[in-house]
XYZ file of C-alpha atoms in Angstrom:
554
model
C -42.342 -0.575 -17.095
C -39.594 1.983 -18.209
C -38.878 5.428 -16.688
C -37.298 8.462 -18.027
C -34.502 11.001 -16.329
C -36.169 13.419 -14.924
C -35.541 16.971 -13.710
C -34.184 15.891 -10.389
C -32.044 13.227 -12.122
C -30.482 16.010 -15.001
C -29.357 19.054 -11.801
C -27.885 15.878 -9.995
C -25.595 15.108 -13.329
C -25.154 18.468 -13.238
C -24.076 19.284 -10.461
C -21.888 15.580 -9.886
C -20.253 17.021 -13.090
C -19.545 20.403 -12.123
C -18.210 18.555 -8.351
C -16.008 16.463 -10.553
C -14.544 19.667 -13.064
C -13.704 21.722 -9.944
C -12.201 18.766 -7.945
C -10.250 17.957 -10.484
C -8.900 21.000 -11.228
C -7.673 20.910 -7.849
C -6.335 17.837 -7.470
C -4.662 18.214 -10.899
C -2.785 21.710 -9.648
C -2.303 21.030 -6.089
C -2.318 16.861 -5.372
C 1.740 16.605 -5.281
C 2.116 19.573 -3.730
C 0.032 18.459 -0.902
C 0.352 14.754 -1.389
C 4.179 14.287 -3.072
C 5.483 11.405 -4.190
C 9.189 10.517 -3.230
C 11.274 12.365 -5.493
C 12.878 8.822 -7.196
C 15.386 9.463 -9.949
C 14.684 6.249 -11.954
C 17.350 6.122 -14.033
C 17.206 2.353 -14.244
C 14.223 -0.276 -14.577
C 14.323 -3.455 -12.787
C 15.428 -5.118 -15.377
C 18.745 -3.077 -15.792
C 19.279 -3.076 -12.071
C 19.267 -6.941 -12.652
C 21.551 -7.244 -15.893
C 23.552 -4.493 -13.888
C 24.336 -6.828 -10.931
C 24.952 -9.880 -12.622
C 27.541 -8.289 -14.492
C 29.382 -7.261 -11.370
C 28.973 -10.338 -10.045
C 30.955 -12.181 -12.946
C 33.693 -9.475 -13.041
C 34.037 -10.572 -9.945
C 34.553 -14.613 -11.577
C 31.254 -15.411 -9.909
C 29.352 -18.529 -12.209
C 25.379 -17.993 -11.168
C 23.878 -20.093 -13.892
C 23.013 -22.650 -10.929
C 21.414 -19.761 -8.762
C 17.611 -19.196 -8.350
C 17.448 -15.319 -8.140
C 14.960 -13.410 -6.696
C 14.122 -8.976 -6.899
C 12.273 -6.350 -5.255
C 12.510 -2.805 -4.550
C 13.828 -1.191 -1.375
C 14.580 2.176 0.120
C 16.097 3.214 3.142
C 13.224 4.197 4.935
C 13.835 5.274 8.493
C 16.738 7.655 6.788
C 14.007 8.940 4.683
C 12.105 9.856 7.247
C 14.449 11.547 9.089
C 15.839 13.639 6.393
C 12.346 14.874 5.569
C 11.195 15.342 9.485
C 14.808 17.843 9.589
C 14.749 19.110 5.504
C 12.742 20.442 3.268
C 11.451 17.847 0.698
C 13.083 18.893 -2.388
C 16.442 18.665 -0.715
C 15.946 15.660 1.195
C 14.848 13.973 -2.218
C 17.912 14.877 -3.752
C 20.309 13.650 -1.102
C 18.322 10.007 -0.916
C 18.915 10.064 -5.125
C 22.880 10.654 -4.175
C 23.070 8.455 -1.312
C 21.490 5.523 -3.514
C 19.162 5.177 -0.901
C 16.328 3.870 -3.569
C 17.120 0.332 -5.106
C 16.370 -2.834 -6.563
C 17.338 -5.311 -4.457
C 18.638 -8.878 -6.453
C 19.451 -11.852 -4.666
C 20.735 -14.971 -5.744
C 20.859 -18.264 -3.813
C 20.439 -22.595 -3.539
C 18.414 -24.343 -1.373
C 20.010 -25.835 1.547
C 23.244 -23.460 0.727
C 24.720 -21.003 3.169
C 26.658 -19.104 -0.337
C 24.198 -16.794 -1.652
C 25.126 -12.956 -3.430
C 22.963 -9.932 -2.820
C 23.645 -6.868 -5.115
C 21.407 -4.129 -4.394
C 21.603 -1.228 -7.308
C 20.317 1.726 -6.634
C 17.325 3.867 -9.442
C 19.914 5.843 -10.608
C 22.618 2.722 -11.680
C 25.170 2.615 -8.976
C 26.054 -0.138 -5.857
C 24.140 0.603 -2.874
C 24.848 -2.654 -1.227
C 26.810 -6.390 -2.334
C 27.515 -8.827 0.179
C 28.796 -12.129 -0.593
C 27.838 -15.121 2.192
C 30.214 -17.997 3.002
C 30.816 -20.396 6.036
C 32.245 -18.788 8.164
C 35.252 -21.966 8.009
C 35.354 -21.009 4.214
C 39.263 -20.764 3.866
C 40.908 -17.283 2.750
C 43.854 -15.218 3.264
C 45.189 -14.099 6.244
C 46.472 -10.360 5.227
C 47.534 -7.058 7.135
C 44.980 -4.237 7.836
C 47.022 -2.375 5.431
C 47.216 -4.824 2.657
C 43.202 -5.682 3.284
C 42.600 -1.583 3.316
C 44.318 -1.765 -0.576
C 42.059 -4.147 -1.197
C 39.240 -2.142 0.099
C 40.143 0.501 -1.554
C 40.916 -0.876 -4.663
C 37.192 -2.860 -5.252
C 35.916 1.189 -4.248
C 37.725 2.711 -6.865
C 36.756 -0.011 -9.488
C 32.869 -0.578 -8.538
C 31.881 2.807 -7.123
C 31.274 5.223 -9.042
C 33.021 9.126 -8.213
C 34.768 7.599 -5.096
C 37.007 10.208 -3.977
C 39.352 9.210 -1.253
C 40.020 12.685 -0.268
C 36.129 13.183 0.667
C 36.132 10.695 3.069
C 37.744 9.728 6.564
C 38.108 6.071 7.787
C 36.044 5.865 10.688
C 36.804 2.751 12.105
C 38.752 -0.540 11.225
C 37.586 -4.191 12.581
C 39.969 -7.321 12.579
C 38.065 -10.959 12.899
C 39.489 -14.101 13.346
C 38.226 -16.711 11.573
C 39.019 -20.887 11.706
C 40.759 -20.590 8.080
C 41.244 -16.513 7.379
C 41.116 -13.239 8.744
C 38.815 -11.045 7.575
C 38.519 -6.878 7.831
C 36.052 -4.421 8.260
C 36.336 -1.087 7.474
C 33.811 1.730 8.015
C 34.789 5.218 5.704
C 32.505 8.825 6.872
C 32.361 11.600 4.284
C 34.050 14.580 5.180
C 31.319 17.160 4.300
C 27.855 15.314 5.214
C 26.250 16.266 7.886
C 22.585 16.598 7.936
C 21.137 17.278 11.756
C 23.769 15.384 13.104
C 23.268 12.673 10.513
C 26.129 11.015 8.319
C 26.642 9.153 4.897
C 29.031 5.925 5.462
C 30.363 3.500 3.701
C 31.065 0.239 5.208
C 33.564 -3.043 3.129
C 34.558 -6.179 4.597
C 37.186 -7.915 3.381
C 36.982 -11.805 3.670
C 40.178 -13.283 3.685
C 41.492 -11.391 0.650
C 38.258 -10.653 -1.165
C 35.704 -7.809 -0.430
C 32.173 -9.914 0.040
C 30.392 -7.036 1.554
C 29.711 -3.560 0.815
C 26.907 -0.915 2.029
C 26.511 2.653 1.548
C 24.204 4.275 3.694
C 22.684 7.308 6.139
C 23.542 6.842 9.765
C 21.020 8.921 11.887
C 21.730 10.107 15.504
C 21.111 7.723 17.962
C 18.624 10.104 19.750
C 15.936 9.875 16.508
C 14.650 6.466 17.611
C 13.598 8.029 20.916
C 12.607 10.447 19.213
C 11.042 8.460 16.103
C 9.020 6.753 19.039
C 7.964 9.857 21.607
C 6.322 11.264 18.167
C 4.200 8.215 17.530
C 3.189 7.393 20.781
C 0.332 9.590 20.695
C -0.704 7.810 17.127
C -0.377 4.695 18.726
C -3.031 5.707 21.588
C -5.511 6.614 19.053
C -4.327 3.511 17.363
C -5.081 1.191 20.287
C -8.465 3.332 20.660
C -10.047 2.936 17.424
C -8.757 -1.200 17.433
C -10.957 -1.621 20.646
C -13.906 0.030 19.253
C -13.829 -1.916 16.283
C -13.075 -5.146 18.123
C -16.554 -4.427 19.989
C -18.114 -3.207 17.189
C -17.253 -6.714 14.861
C -18.094 -8.768 17.864
C -21.492 -7.278 18.811
C -21.861 -7.715 15.086
C -21.034 -11.952 15.092
C -23.613 -11.600 18.121
C -26.497 -10.057 16.551
C -25.742 -12.838 13.738
C -27.040 -15.768 16.348
C -29.895 -13.347 17.567
C -31.017 -13.307 13.252
C -29.883 -17.460 12.702
C -32.884 -18.405 14.633
C -35.439 -16.073 13.319
C -33.997 -16.984 9.677
C -33.729 -13.485 8.541
C -30.061 -13.777 7.159
C -29.161 -13.408 3.533
C -26.152 -16.356 3.413
C -25.879 -16.904 -0.189
C -25.789 -12.778 -1.042
C -22.937 -12.398 1.982
C -20.594 -15.196 0.381
C -21.292 -14.697 -2.765
C -19.582 -11.331 -1.978
C -16.958 -12.436 -0.053
C -15.820 -15.416 -2.173
C -14.707 -13.040 -4.545
C -12.833 -11.421 -2.738
C -11.461 -14.501 -1.516
C -10.678 -15.657 -5.087
C -9.168 -12.586 -5.492
C -7.023 -13.139 -2.977
C -6.044 -16.676 -3.923
C -5.295 -15.266 -7.530
C -3.320 -12.394 -5.379
C -1.498 -14.907 -2.941
C 0.067 -17.181 -5.869
C 0.387 -13.502 -8.169
C 3.315 -12.383 -4.948
C 4.798 -15.352 -4.803
C 7.721 -14.144 -6.445
C 7.943 -11.209 -4.073
C 7.857 -14.184 -1.252
C 11.183 -16.091 -3.006
C 13.227 -12.774 -2.127
C 12.825 -14.139 1.430
C 13.315 -17.988 1.088
C 15.376 -18.990 4.164
C 18.100 -20.967 2.652
C 18.047 -23.115 5.234
C 14.659 -24.310 4.514
C 14.066 -26.762 1.092
C 11.649 -25.398 -1.962
C 9.563 -28.122 -1.206
C 9.169 -26.436 2.193
C 8.918 -23.370 1.270
C 5.952 -23.851 -1.122
C 4.203 -26.274 1.351
C 4.035 -23.077 3.616
C 3.454 -20.578 1.182
C 0.610 -22.020 -0.108
C -1.272 -23.824 3.011
C -0.571 -20.295 4.911
C -0.990 -18.184 2.165
C -2.438 -19.536 -0.748
C -5.288 -21.512 0.956
C -5.515 -20.455 4.662
C -5.572 -16.453 4.014
C -8.199 -16.916 1.589
C -10.672 -19.191 3.754
C -9.997 -16.833 6.526
C -11.667 -14.007 4.406
C -13.910 -15.782 2.978
C -15.660 -16.632 6.027
C -14.918 -13.198 7.853
C -16.109 -10.890 4.947
C -19.400 -13.312 4.667
C -20.371 -12.967 8.179
C -19.632 -9.362 8.621
C -22.155 -8.965 5.289
C -24.447 -11.196 6.734
C -24.425 -9.887 10.392
C -24.696 -6.139 8.971
C -27.579 -6.418 5.825
C -30.045 -7.068 8.113
C -30.056 -3.700 9.835
C -29.480 -2.153 6.706
C -32.804 -3.542 5.451
C -34.577 -2.714 8.419
C -33.516 0.828 8.573
C -33.554 1.592 4.870
C -36.790 0.038 3.686
C -36.536 2.435 0.521
C -32.954 1.757 -0.611
C -32.456 -0.326 -3.290
C -31.470 -4.298 -1.307
C -27.964 -5.231 -1.006
C -28.773 -8.228 -2.886
C -29.839 -6.441 -5.945
C -27.732 -3.452 -6.171
C -25.587 -5.229 -8.899
C -27.961 -7.672 -10.476
C -29.131 -7.291 -14.429
C -32.287 -5.379 -13.049
C -30.665 -3.492 -10.616
C -27.805 -1.973 -12.999
C -30.539 -1.454 -15.132
C -32.367 0.922 -12.423
C -32.664 4.651 -12.227
C -31.143 4.035 -8.317
C -27.952 2.068 -9.591
C -26.950 5.193 -12.357
C -27.494 8.339 -9.611
C -25.335 5.989 -7.538
C -22.615 5.629 -10.145
C -22.504 9.708 -11.398
C -22.905 10.508 -7.330
C -19.841 7.999 -6.030
C -17.767 8.771 -9.199
C -17.909 12.495 -8.444
C -17.177 11.496 -5.270
C -13.898 9.974 -5.675
C -12.834 13.513 -7.846
C -14.235 15.581 -4.439
C -12.185 12.319 -2.221
C -8.932 13.485 -4.086
C -9.843 17.418 -4.000
C -10.762 17.267 -0.011
C -7.861 15.903 1.059
C -5.676 18.561 -1.165
C -6.897 21.251 0.533
C -6.914 19.460 4.012
C -3.676 18.351 3.076
C -2.032 22.058 1.787
C -3.426 23.775 5.237
C -1.956 21.176 7.496
C 1.382 21.851 5.836
C 0.762 25.713 6.051
C -0.122 24.864 10.205
C 3.132 23.518 10.707
C 2.111 19.283 9.897
C 4.289 17.103 9.004
C 3.719 13.964 6.552
C 6.542 11.642 4.924
C 6.405 11.698 1.113
C 5.269 8.416 -0.569
C 6.667 5.610 -2.039
C 4.881 4.037 -5.323
C 4.554 0.143 -4.794
C 6.618 -0.531 -7.586
C 6.665 -4.532 -6.118
C 3.404 -4.927 -8.141
C 5.468 -4.329 -11.507
C 7.190 -7.799 -10.084
C 3.799 -9.906 -10.320
C 2.509 -11.495 -13.094
C -0.775 -10.201 -13.366
C -0.410 -6.442 -11.781
C -4.147 -5.704 -12.029
C -5.243 -8.353 -10.030
C -3.598 -6.839 -6.760
C -5.256 -3.716 -7.856
C -8.957 -4.442 -8.115
C -8.399 -7.045 -4.842
C -6.849 -3.697 -2.926
C -10.541 -0.984 -3.663
C -12.514 -4.213 -3.546
C -11.695 -5.883 -0.349
C -10.903 -2.093 1.386
C -14.569 -1.408 0.013
C -16.652 -4.093 0.978
C -14.896 -4.822 4.687
C -14.927 -0.743 5.543
C -18.412 0.102 4.123
C -19.763 -2.378 5.431
C -18.632 -2.329 8.740
C -19.041 1.682 9.560
C -21.797 2.619 7.111
C -24.204 -0.565 6.752
C -23.626 -1.815 10.191
C -23.000 0.377 12.379
C -25.019 3.786 11.169
C -28.552 1.942 11.066
C -27.076 0.584 14.402
C -26.671 3.324 16.057
C -29.698 4.948 14.158
C -32.251 2.395 15.508
C -31.051 3.144 19.356
C -30.294 6.958 19.388
C -33.545 7.790 17.127
C -30.966 10.388 15.477
C -29.481 9.964 12.252
C -27.383 12.859 12.510
C -26.289 11.038 16.323
C -25.444 8.258 13.904
C -23.361 9.440 11.292
C -21.273 11.599 13.770
C -20.392 8.923 16.000
C -19.488 6.569 13.160
C -17.304 9.013 11.689
C -15.508 10.022 14.490
C -14.697 6.095 15.140
C -13.842 5.767 11.332
C -11.335 8.367 11.228
C -9.366 6.851 14.260
C -9.006 4.289 12.160
C -7.157 6.396 10.233
C -5.105 8.149 13.029
C -1.940 6.773 11.990
C 1.406 6.663 10.114
C 3.414 10.152 10.348
C 1.044 12.699 10.759
C 1.565 15.917 12.904
C 0.025 16.808 14.575
C -1.206 13.700 15.431
C -4.904 14.468 15.418
C -5.331 15.997 12.021
C -5.628 12.573 10.279
C -8.350 11.605 12.702
C -9.910 15.328 11.937
C -9.558 15.276 8.125
C -11.668 11.490 7.884
C -14.053 12.423 10.440
C -15.502 15.634 8.894
C -14.959 13.287 5.671
C -16.965 10.448 7.144
C -19.668 12.706 7.787
C -19.985 14.046 4.378
C -19.638 10.352 3.203
C -22.324 9.129 5.936
C -24.737 11.527 5.100
C -24.757 10.645 1.232
C -24.993 7.053 2.658
C -28.098 8.062 4.081
C -29.825 9.346 1.073
C -28.813 7.350 -1.702
C -27.556 4.241 -0.348
C -24.658 1.520 0.277
C -23.920 1.428 -3.415
C -23.183 5.112 -3.728
C -20.117 4.720 -1.431
C -19.010 1.101 -2.086
C -18.085 2.235 -5.616
C -16.564 5.649 -4.240
C -14.279 3.677 -2.200
C -13.474 0.855 -4.270
C -12.212 3.808 -6.376
C -10.302 5.812 -4.237
C -8.413 2.587 -3.335
C -8.446 1.217 -7.266
C -7.120 4.551 -8.961
C -3.727 5.198 -6.828
C -2.962 1.396 -7.536
C -3.829 1.711 -11.177
C -1.522 5.324 -11.669
C 1.275 2.638 -10.498
C 1.373 0.758 -13.795
C 0.416 3.571 -16.005
C 3.659 5.252 -14.918
C 5.428 1.644 -16.304
C 7.394 2.144 -20.308
C 5.561 -0.950 -20.342
C 2.606 -1.502 -22.719
C 1.091 -4.185 -21.212
C 1.061 -2.595 -17.654
C -0.020 0.640 -19.194
C -3.221 -1.114 -20.782
C -3.594 -3.063 -18.195
C -3.377 0.252 -15.466
C -6.083 2.114 -17.895
C -8.469 -1.053 -17.398
C -8.197 -0.997 -13.675
C -8.587 2.758 -13.116
C -11.626 2.624 -15.478
C -13.594 -0.672 -14.278
C -15.746 2.034 -11.814
C -17.089 3.077 -15.393
C -17.777 -0.708 -16.593
C -21.344 -1.005 -15.057
C -22.466 2.521 -15.624
C -21.376 2.671 -19.286
C -23.530 -0.722 -19.461
C -26.651 1.019 -17.614
C -26.173 3.704 -20.138
C -26.408 1.450 -23.181
C -29.118 -0.225 -21.407
C -31.122 2.779 -20.845
C -30.682 3.690 -24.252
C -31.745 0.483 -25.897
C -34.675 0.366 -23.672
C -36.038 3.966 -23.903
C -35.283 4.616 -20.602
C -34.493 2.754 -17.028
C -36.020 -0.399 -15.993
C -38.086 0.309 -12.516
C -36.670 -0.929 -9.538
C -38.992 -0.637 -7.244
C -39.575 -4.000 -6.903
C -35.516 -4.295 -5.357
C -36.351 -2.027 -2.492
C -35.221 -3.574 1.265
C -38.611 -3.238 2.051
C -40.123 -6.257 -0.414
C -36.880 -8.450 0.388
């Protein structure tokens, strides 16, 4: 049978469009103010940085043709946090760029050989760190301190841009006698730099008569570690509480599987289809990330041992564990959803062909997409209020390493799907029906599940420590109410979108046409089933009746 769009459907569409437009306006105008990304001057790409690093090594007379190469993005994390905590974001961002605190890391090495090269080129194209590791017993000269200092200063004037000796004070020197050479290390402090007790420093090590180590960094005060731990202590307490509650929830869920299994009331096939998809994506993503893992290669190992560990531990065991873990979560949670929400489309039918052609899917997709816009607007408004109340959050550094993988959009899709399935299964499909069943109150079920869900987000550097918890608990109540009214598919679509879209935006910021294309595809994945449903509606003259797909008949 066919059913047309009725007045309630059209009103829902109108409301969702209005919410989306208003939310988009708020997000477009205020999101960067509320959630500022780190202000990174990206003057050189990863490939540019590799070329500059190779040029430096060639100029020093090193042949790296037979070396393995790996690279990734990096930044001075604690130093960034310290500056953003004490200074304005704009001033902190300017300092971090000027001190080469964001960089592309390049490494050249040969397995089972100690000698290796590491060259970090800042995103502004300057040298941030250089190291040539050699054996301690390697031969070299035995220069005097004065001669070694001249070698270091010559390196600074040639390899480091805008080096002005008058602006720097030689803070310390260190002599180390090796078996076959003498090494000297020098450390300078910039005279005019003093930001809340932090200092801008440069260190150089002359091994024999050659500069084989250079590092530029910001040294934070020794008291910062204590202050940071104190600042994090309350967040860590909430973290412990949330971990304990989540552990209890999962434990009960697994126990319920044993009870339901005796009654043969578990949908194993459905559960493991979903977990199988996620496990497959995780498998592809693990292979996808091997170039990044290669950067951490221990030169004491062989290539065979490295790939054996990566393949067995990462590529195989990780996906296998995720396959069974997520499969068990879904199998244990689905019966509670089925029992407590008989009028909703059953979990195993939400993404079937007939299910997608039905009115329920269309409404869920429209609401889920509008909730995505609303989520970003809600977070924007809440964060601006938090900032005006004196709250503090650090800026976000984009995951540029995604651009180093073979197939970057796999990570985008996995990030959205895995988080959506695990979280919505646990806190919506299981916990709300479970609490509603025994407390006999939907309001109680939504509020308690939202509080527990909010606790799982009370981490990171959010000050006051409880603000993130409050924000997520409030939104959890909104999503919980949507779940009660429209079912699990709506919240799954929403959760997938809010995780996938930010990751896709990183691809869209690239200048690479392939990354831009895959970014658009990744961000628009959620529209594909909706487009299919609209085409089906036009072709069939209406929605396919889906009353036979509800939980009561499953």
